[in-house]
Short mmCIF file of C-alpha atoms in Angstrom, two decimals:
data_model
loop_
_atom_site.label_atom_id
_atom_site.label_comp_id
_atom_site.label_asym_id
_atom_site.label_seq_id
_atom_site.Cartn_x
_atom_site.Cartn_y
_atom_site.Cartn_z
CA MET A 1 -3.37 -10.38 87.52
CA VAL A 2 0.02 -8.65 87.33
CA SER A 3 0.16 -5.69 84.97
CA GLY A 4 2.57 -6.09 82.08
CA ARG A 5 5.52 -3.72 81.93
CA MET A 6 8.22 -3.15 79.35
CA PRO A 7 11.83 -3.10 80.62
CA ASP A 8 12.90 0.36 81.80
CA GLY A 9 14.44 2.44 79.04
CA THR A 10 12.90 0.43 76.20
CA ARG A 11 13.08 2.68 73.15
CA VAL A 12 13.07 0.17 70.30
CA ARG A 13 9.99 0.27 68.10
CA VAL A 14 8.71 -2.63 66.06
CA GLY A 15 9.47 -0.69 62.89
CA ASP A 16 13.14 -0.44 63.91
CA LEU A 17 13.55 -4.19 63.40
CA ALA A 18 14.45 -5.50 59.97
CA LEU A 19 11.69 -7.85 58.84
CA PRO A 20 13.98 -10.93 58.55
CA GLU A 21 15.16 -10.29 62.11
CA ALA A 22 11.60 -9.93 63.42
CA VAL A 23 10.56 -13.12 61.63
CA ARG A 24 13.47 -15.05 63.13
CA ILE A 25 12.86 -13.81 66.68
CA LEU A 26 9.09 -14.34 66.54
CA ALA A 27 9.63 -17.92 65.40
CA GLY A 28 12.06 -18.52 68.28
CA THR A 29 11.95 -16.92 71.72
CA GLY A 30 9.34 -14.39 70.61
CA LEU A 31 9.03 -10.63 71.08
CA TRP A 32 7.59 -8.72 74.01
CA LEU A 33 5.26 -6.29 72.27
CA GLY A 34 3.71 -3.22 73.84
CA THR A 35 0.18 -3.22 72.41
CA GLY A 36 -1.58 -0.19 73.80
CA ALA A 37 -1.67 -0.44 77.59
CA PHE A 38 -0.64 -4.11 77.63
CA VAL A 39 2.41 -6.25 76.94
CA VAL A 40 2.10 -9.41 74.86
CA HIS A 41 4.75 -12.11 74.62
CA LEU A 42 4.13 -12.99 70.99
CA ARG A 43 5.41 -15.93 68.98
CA THR A 44 4.48 -17.00 65.47
CA ASP A 45 6.05 -19.33 62.93
CA SER A 46 5.08 -17.57 59.69
CA ALA A 47 6.87 -14.78 57.85
CA ALA A 48 3.55 -13.50 56.47
CA ARG A 49 2.01 -13.31 59.94
CA ALA A 50 5.10 -11.66 61.36
CA GLY A 51 5.07 -9.13 58.53
CA ALA A 52 1.46 -8.17 59.21
CA VAL A 53 2.17 -7.61 62.92
CA VAL A 54 5.29 -5.55 62.15
CA ALA A 55 3.40 -3.36 59.66
CA ALA A 56 0.43 -2.70 61.95
CA HIS A 57 2.49 -2.12 65.12
CA ALA A 58 5.48 -0.32 63.63
CA ASP A 59 5.23 2.52 66.18
CA HIS A 60 4.75 0.29 69.24
CA ARG A 61 7.54 -0.47 71.67
CA VAL A 62 9.12 -3.90 71.56
CA SER A 63 11.70 -5.82 73.59
CA ARG A 64 13.79 -8.83 72.68
CA ALA A 65 14.59 -9.35 76.35
CA PRO A 66 12.00 -10.96 78.64
CA ALA A 67 9.49 -8.50 80.09
CA ILE A 68 6.63 -8.76 82.54
CA HIS A 69 3.73 -9.46 80.21
CA ASP A 70 -0.04 -9.71 80.37
CA PHE A 71 -0.63 -12.37 77.74
CA PRO A 72 1.64 -15.16 76.42
CA LEU A 73 0.20 -15.48 72.92
CA THR A 74 1.19 -17.83 70.11
CA ILE A 75 -0.27 -17.74 66.60
CA ALA A 76 0.69 -21.03 64.97
CA ARG A 77 -0.35 -23.51 62.33
CA THR A 78 -2.68 -26.23 63.48
CA SER A 79 -1.24 -29.70 63.77
CA GLY A 80 -2.80 -33.10 64.17
CA ARG A 81 -2.02 -35.70 66.79
CA PHE A 82 0.91 -38.07 66.34
CA GLY A 83 2.26 -36.00 63.44
CA LEU A 84 -0.84 -36.51 61.30
CA PRO A 85 -2.33 -33.62 59.26
CA ALA A 86 -4.66 -31.34 61.18
CA ARG A 87 -8.37 -32.08 60.93
CA ARG A 88 -8.99 -28.38 60.22
CA PRO A 89 -5.86 -26.84 58.70
CA GLY A 90 -5.25 -23.18 59.39
CA VAL A 91 -3.84 -21.07 62.21
CA GLN A 92 -4.86 -20.96 65.83
CA ALA A 93 -4.37 -18.60 68.78
CA ARG A 94 -2.99 -20.16 71.95
CA ILE A 95 -2.51 -18.75 75.44
CA ASP A 96 0.10 -20.63 77.46
CA GLY A 97 -0.09 -23.29 74.77
CA GLU A 98 -3.85 -23.81 75.14
CA PRO A 99 -5.95 -23.17 71.99
CA LEU A 100 -8.67 -20.54 72.38
CA PHE A 101 -10.79 -20.79 69.24
CA GLU A 102 -11.37 -22.90 66.18
CA PRO A 103 -8.68 -22.51 63.49
CA PHE A 104 -8.80 -19.55 61.10
CA PRO A 105 -7.60 -19.53 57.50
CA GLU A 106 -3.96 -18.47 57.26
CA ALA A 107 -4.90 -15.25 55.43
CA TYR A 108 -6.95 -14.08 58.43
CA ALA A 109 -4.19 -14.51 61.02
CA PHE A 110 -3.73 -10.80 61.76
CA ALA A 111 -7.46 -10.26 62.25
CA MET A 112 -7.45 -13.23 64.61
CA PHE A 113 -4.51 -11.70 66.52
CA GLU A 114 -6.43 -8.47 67.12
CA SER A 115 -9.64 -10.29 68.07
CA THR A 116 -7.72 -12.55 70.44
CA LEU A 117 -6.19 -9.56 72.22
CA ASN A 118 -9.65 -8.06 72.72
CA TRP A 119 -10.90 -11.38 74.07
CA CYS A 120 -7.96 -11.65 76.48
CA ILE A 121 -8.50 -8.14 77.84
CA ALA A 122 -12.23 -8.71 78.30
CA ARG A 123 -11.72 -12.15 79.86
CA TYR A 124 -8.74 -11.63 82.15
CA VAL A 125 -8.28 -7.93 82.98
CA HIS A 126 -10.42 -6.80 85.92
CA ARG A 127 -8.17 -4.17 87.46
CA HIS A 128 -10.02 -1.72 85.17
CA LEU A 129 -13.72 -1.21 84.46
CA THR A 130 -13.96 -2.18 80.80
CA PHE A 131 -16.58 -1.02 78.30
CA HIS A 132 -17.40 -2.11 74.78
CA ALA A 133 -16.70 1.35 73.40
CA GLY A 134 -14.21 3.59 71.67
CA ALA A 135 -12.70 6.82 72.96
CA VAL A 136 -10.81 9.83 71.65
CA GLU A 137 -9.25 12.83 73.39
CA ARG A 138 -8.82 16.51 72.63
CA GLU A 139 -7.61 19.34 74.87
CA GLY A 140 -7.30 16.99 77.83
CA ARG A 141 -10.89 15.72 77.80
CA ALA A 142 -12.15 12.45 76.40
CA VAL A 143 -15.24 11.46 74.45
CA ILE A 144 -16.52 7.89 74.89
CA LEU A 145 -18.36 6.40 71.89
CA THR A 146 -20.43 3.43 72.96
CA GLY A 147 -22.98 1.11 71.42
CA PRO A 148 -23.43 -2.31 69.82
CA SER A 149 -21.42 -3.56 66.87
CA GLY A 150 -22.54 -1.88 63.67
CA SER A 151 -23.57 1.39 65.33
CA GLY A 152 -20.83 3.37 63.59
CA LYS A 153 -18.64 4.10 66.61
CA SER A 154 -15.46 2.67 65.05
CA THR A 155 -16.08 4.74 61.92
CA LEU A 156 -16.29 7.87 64.07
CA CYS A 157 -13.21 6.84 66.07
CA ALA A 158 -11.29 6.53 62.82
CA ALA A 159 -12.56 9.84 61.42
CA LEU A 160 -11.86 11.74 64.64
CA SER A 161 -8.45 10.17 65.33
CA GLN A 162 -7.30 10.85 61.78
CA GLY A 163 -8.48 14.44 62.07
CA GLY A 164 -6.59 15.82 65.05
CA TRP A 165 -8.09 13.92 67.98
CA ARG A 166 -5.98 11.39 69.91
CA LEU A 167 -7.14 7.78 69.79
CA LEU A 168 -7.53 6.26 73.25
CA SER A 169 -9.21 3.03 72.17
CA ASP A 170 -11.46 1.60 69.50
CA GLU A 171 -12.98 -1.59 70.88
CA LEU A 172 -12.50 -1.60 74.67
CA VAL A 173 -12.37 1.49 76.92
CA LEU A 174 -10.50 0.99 80.20
CA LEU A 175 -11.56 3.05 83.22
CA ASP A 176 -8.88 3.23 85.90
CA LEU A 177 -9.98 1.71 89.24
CA SER A 178 -6.78 2.41 91.17
CA ARG A 179 -8.40 5.19 93.23
CA LYS A 180 -9.34 3.93 96.67
CA PRO A 181 -13.09 3.43 97.30
CA GLY A 182 -14.72 6.52 98.78
CA VAL A 183 -12.09 8.93 97.43
CA PRO A 184 -13.85 11.62 95.37
CA GLY A 185 -12.89 12.49 91.81
CA ILE A 186 -13.69 11.25 88.35
CA PRO A 187 -11.92 8.06 87.23
CA GLU A 188 -9.78 8.39 84.13
CA ILE A 189 -9.53 6.44 80.87
CA ILE A 190 -6.28 4.58 80.28
CA ALA A 191 -5.06 5.13 76.73
CA ASN A 192 -4.99 1.78 74.91
CA PRO A 193 -4.51 2.71 71.23
CA ARG A 194 -4.52 -0.20 68.81
CA PRO A 195 -5.62 -0.68 65.19
CA ILE A 196 -9.23 0.39 64.54
CA SER A 197 -11.46 -2.29 63.02
CA LEU A 198 -13.65 -1.05 60.16
CA LYS A 199 -16.23 -3.07 58.26
CA ASN A 200 -17.58 -3.07 54.73
CA GLU A 201 -18.52 0.37 53.31
CA ALA A 202 -16.90 2.19 56.25
CA ILE A 203 -13.47 1.16 54.95
CA ASP A 204 -13.89 3.05 51.68
CA ARG A 205 -15.57 6.01 53.38
CA ILE A 206 -12.64 6.55 55.74
CA ALA A 207 -10.05 5.87 53.01
CA ALA A 208 -11.66 8.54 50.82
CA ARG A 209 -12.14 11.03 53.65
CA ASN A 210 -8.73 10.52 55.26
CA PRO A 211 -6.25 9.58 52.51
CA GLN A 212 -3.34 9.79 54.96
CA ALA A 213 -4.73 6.89 57.01
CA ARG A 214 -2.69 3.68 56.95
CA PHE A 215 -4.67 0.46 56.54
CA SER A 216 -4.01 -3.22 56.98
CA ALA A 217 -4.91 -5.68 54.25
CA ARG A 218 -8.61 -6.35 53.77
CA PHE A 219 -10.06 -9.54 55.20
CA GLU A 220 -13.05 -10.62 53.13
CA ASN A 221 -15.90 -13.06 53.72
CA THR A 222 -15.70 -12.94 57.52
CA VAL A 223 -18.84 -13.30 59.65
CA LYS A 224 -18.98 -9.48 59.67
CA GLY A 225 -18.25 -9.06 55.97
CA THR A 226 -15.05 -7.34 54.85
CA ILE A 227 -12.78 -6.05 57.64
CA ALA A 228 -9.73 -3.79 57.55
CA PHE A 229 -7.76 -2.10 60.33
CA VAL A 230 -6.70 1.56 60.48
CA HIS A 231 -3.32 1.97 62.16
CA PRO A 232 -3.26 4.43 65.07
CA ARG A 233 -1.22 7.58 64.57
CA PRO A 234 2.32 7.56 66.08
CA GLU A 235 1.53 10.25 68.66
CA ALA A 236 -1.35 8.19 70.06
CA VAL A 237 0.86 5.09 70.31
CA ARG A 238 3.64 7.04 72.02
CA ARG A 239 1.21 8.17 74.72
CA ALA A 240 -0.23 4.71 75.42
CA GLY A 241 -0.87 4.19 79.12
CA GLU A 242 -1.52 7.87 79.86
CA THR A 243 -4.82 8.70 81.54
CA VAL A 244 -7.43 11.32 80.69
CA ALA A 245 -10.77 12.22 82.25
CA PRO A 246 -13.96 11.67 80.22
CA ALA A 247 -16.29 14.61 79.71
CA LEU A 248 -18.77 13.26 77.19
CA VAL A 249 -20.45 9.95 76.31
CA VAL A 250 -22.02 9.63 72.86
CA ALA A 251 -24.12 6.68 71.68
CA PRO A 252 -23.99 6.90 67.87
CA THR A 253 -26.25 5.19 65.37
CA TYR A 254 -25.32 5.21 61.70
CA ARG A 255 -28.22 5.17 59.23
CA PRO A 256 -27.49 5.71 55.54
CA GLY A 257 -29.09 8.93 54.35
CA ALA A 258 -30.32 9.93 57.81
CA ASP A 259 -30.42 13.57 58.90
CA LEU A 260 -28.26 14.44 61.89
CA ALA A 261 -30.13 14.14 65.21
CA VAL A 262 -28.69 14.80 68.66
CA GLU A 263 -30.59 14.09 71.88
CA GLU A 264 -29.30 14.49 75.43
CA ILE A 265 -29.76 11.48 77.72
CA ALA A 266 -30.59 11.80 81.41
CA LYS A 267 -27.74 10.77 83.70
CA ALA A 268 -29.65 7.84 85.22
CA ALA A 269 -30.36 6.47 81.75
CA GLY A 270 -26.74 7.13 80.78
CA PHE A 271 -25.54 5.17 83.81
CA MET A 272 -27.65 2.16 82.82
CA MET A 273 -26.52 2.44 79.20
CA MET A 274 -22.91 2.19 80.37
CA VAL A 275 -23.76 -0.80 82.58
CA GLU A 276 -25.23 -2.54 79.54
CA ASN A 277 -22.04 -1.89 77.57
CA ALA A 278 -19.67 -2.82 80.41
CA VAL A 279 -17.73 -6.06 80.08
CA ASN A 280 -16.98 -6.59 83.78
CA TYR A 281 -19.20 -4.22 85.78
CA PHE A 282 -20.51 -6.91 88.13
CA THR A 283 -17.05 -8.43 88.55
CA THR A 284 -15.47 -5.17 89.75
CA GLY A 285 -17.97 -4.69 92.60
CA ARG A 286 -17.92 -1.49 94.63
CA PRO A 287 -14.95 0.12 92.83
CA GLY A 288 -16.70 -0.38 89.50
CA PHE A 289 -19.97 1.07 90.80
CA GLU A 290 -18.27 4.11 92.32
CA ALA A 291 -16.21 4.72 89.18
CA LEU A 292 -19.26 4.58 86.93
CA ALA A 293 -21.28 6.75 89.32
CA ALA A 294 -18.52 9.37 89.26
CA LEU A 295 -18.30 9.20 85.46
CA SER A 296 -22.07 9.64 85.18
CA ASP A 297 -22.06 12.57 87.60
CA ARG A 298 -19.28 14.46 85.79
CA SER A 299 -20.13 13.66 82.15
CA ARG A 300 -22.91 14.46 79.70
CA PHE A 301 -24.65 11.76 77.66
CA TYR A 302 -26.06 12.04 74.14
CA ARG A 303 -27.61 9.91 71.42
CA LEU A 304 -26.41 10.82 67.95
CA THR A 305 -27.99 9.55 64.74
CA TYR A 306 -26.06 10.30 61.58
CA GLY A 307 -25.83 9.50 57.91
CA ASP A 308 -22.91 11.80 57.10
CA ILE A 309 -19.52 11.43 58.82
CA ASP A 310 -18.58 15.11 58.52
CA GLN A 311 -21.81 16.21 60.19
CA ALA A 312 -21.29 13.72 63.02
CA VAL A 313 -17.69 14.86 63.57
CA ALA A 314 -18.80 18.50 63.67
CA ALA A 315 -21.56 17.69 66.16
CA ILE A 316 -19.23 15.77 68.48
CA THR A 317 -16.67 18.58 68.28
CA GLU A 318 -19.33 21.11 69.31
CA LEU A 319 -20.64 18.93 72.14
CA HIS A 320 -17.09 18.39 73.39
CA ALA A 321 -16.40 22.14 73.37
CA THR A 322 -19.36 22.81 75.67
CA ALA A 323 -19.05 19.70 77.90
CA GLY A 324 -17.87 20.28 81.42
CA GLY A 325 -20.08 18.27 83.71
CA GLY A 326 -23.66 19.03 84.65
CA GLY A 327 -26.28 17.99 82.17
CA ALA A 328 -29.68 16.40 82.44
CA ALA A 329 -30.38 14.64 85.70
#
């Protein structure tokens, strides 16, 4: 798969476009949108949908001229055959004109857009080793936060990235595989900052803790409850595509009212934990194995149970300050 690339010298940001202009272009030829480390050729036929994309990606680069893109994505109303009304009215995501999922209600279009991008990256991008995880960076070293949905990793990504850390990713961490097999050195994370998905009580906790955070609308009654997205900070967006070496892997578990508990994980167990959370480990073959082996050798692994966000942030900050390789074998 060819890597998407914005035209050289592209300086226009989504927020530079007047909303009526963005609506008109998205309904016609579409916009080439830099979303994190990828380029999406996006088209949509609704002013409300266009407005949501513009608001959430105001700091991302955009081109009105054709660009090499990763995903040709259309978010459009469903339509029936032969001009008849659709059997399930709503909006649908399409790649190259082919529908991906069942229709969503119109009000959930932006949430569907973000979910579709995650699906596309996980399904089609195998030039990187991809993990179901979040990541943040400070002082040139990254922390990977990994675990199943509901473990509290997105909450910590939001708290850290709104408190001086740089967001690298919320949902999918990309480990660069461009180093030739057998060449020593730790593989680096490719910054892919996009809106952070928060669920239910976590939305209000982050809004209260970080009042400067910018949120999307709330999407209620989804299969995961209420969802809202925290916009990445402009500095993180500007540095999309940069790489940084990981130094620490933390597997958080949020439990209401729980005391803080931190436990170091042996490297062999940490390796297997990352395999379990990898999207394409077996697809990437030897490069993926060598990259993960190098990450495991150079990083420290911890389990972190928390019931208080501030305590968890302080613990991760302390672990990060002392991380530098080594650790339990």
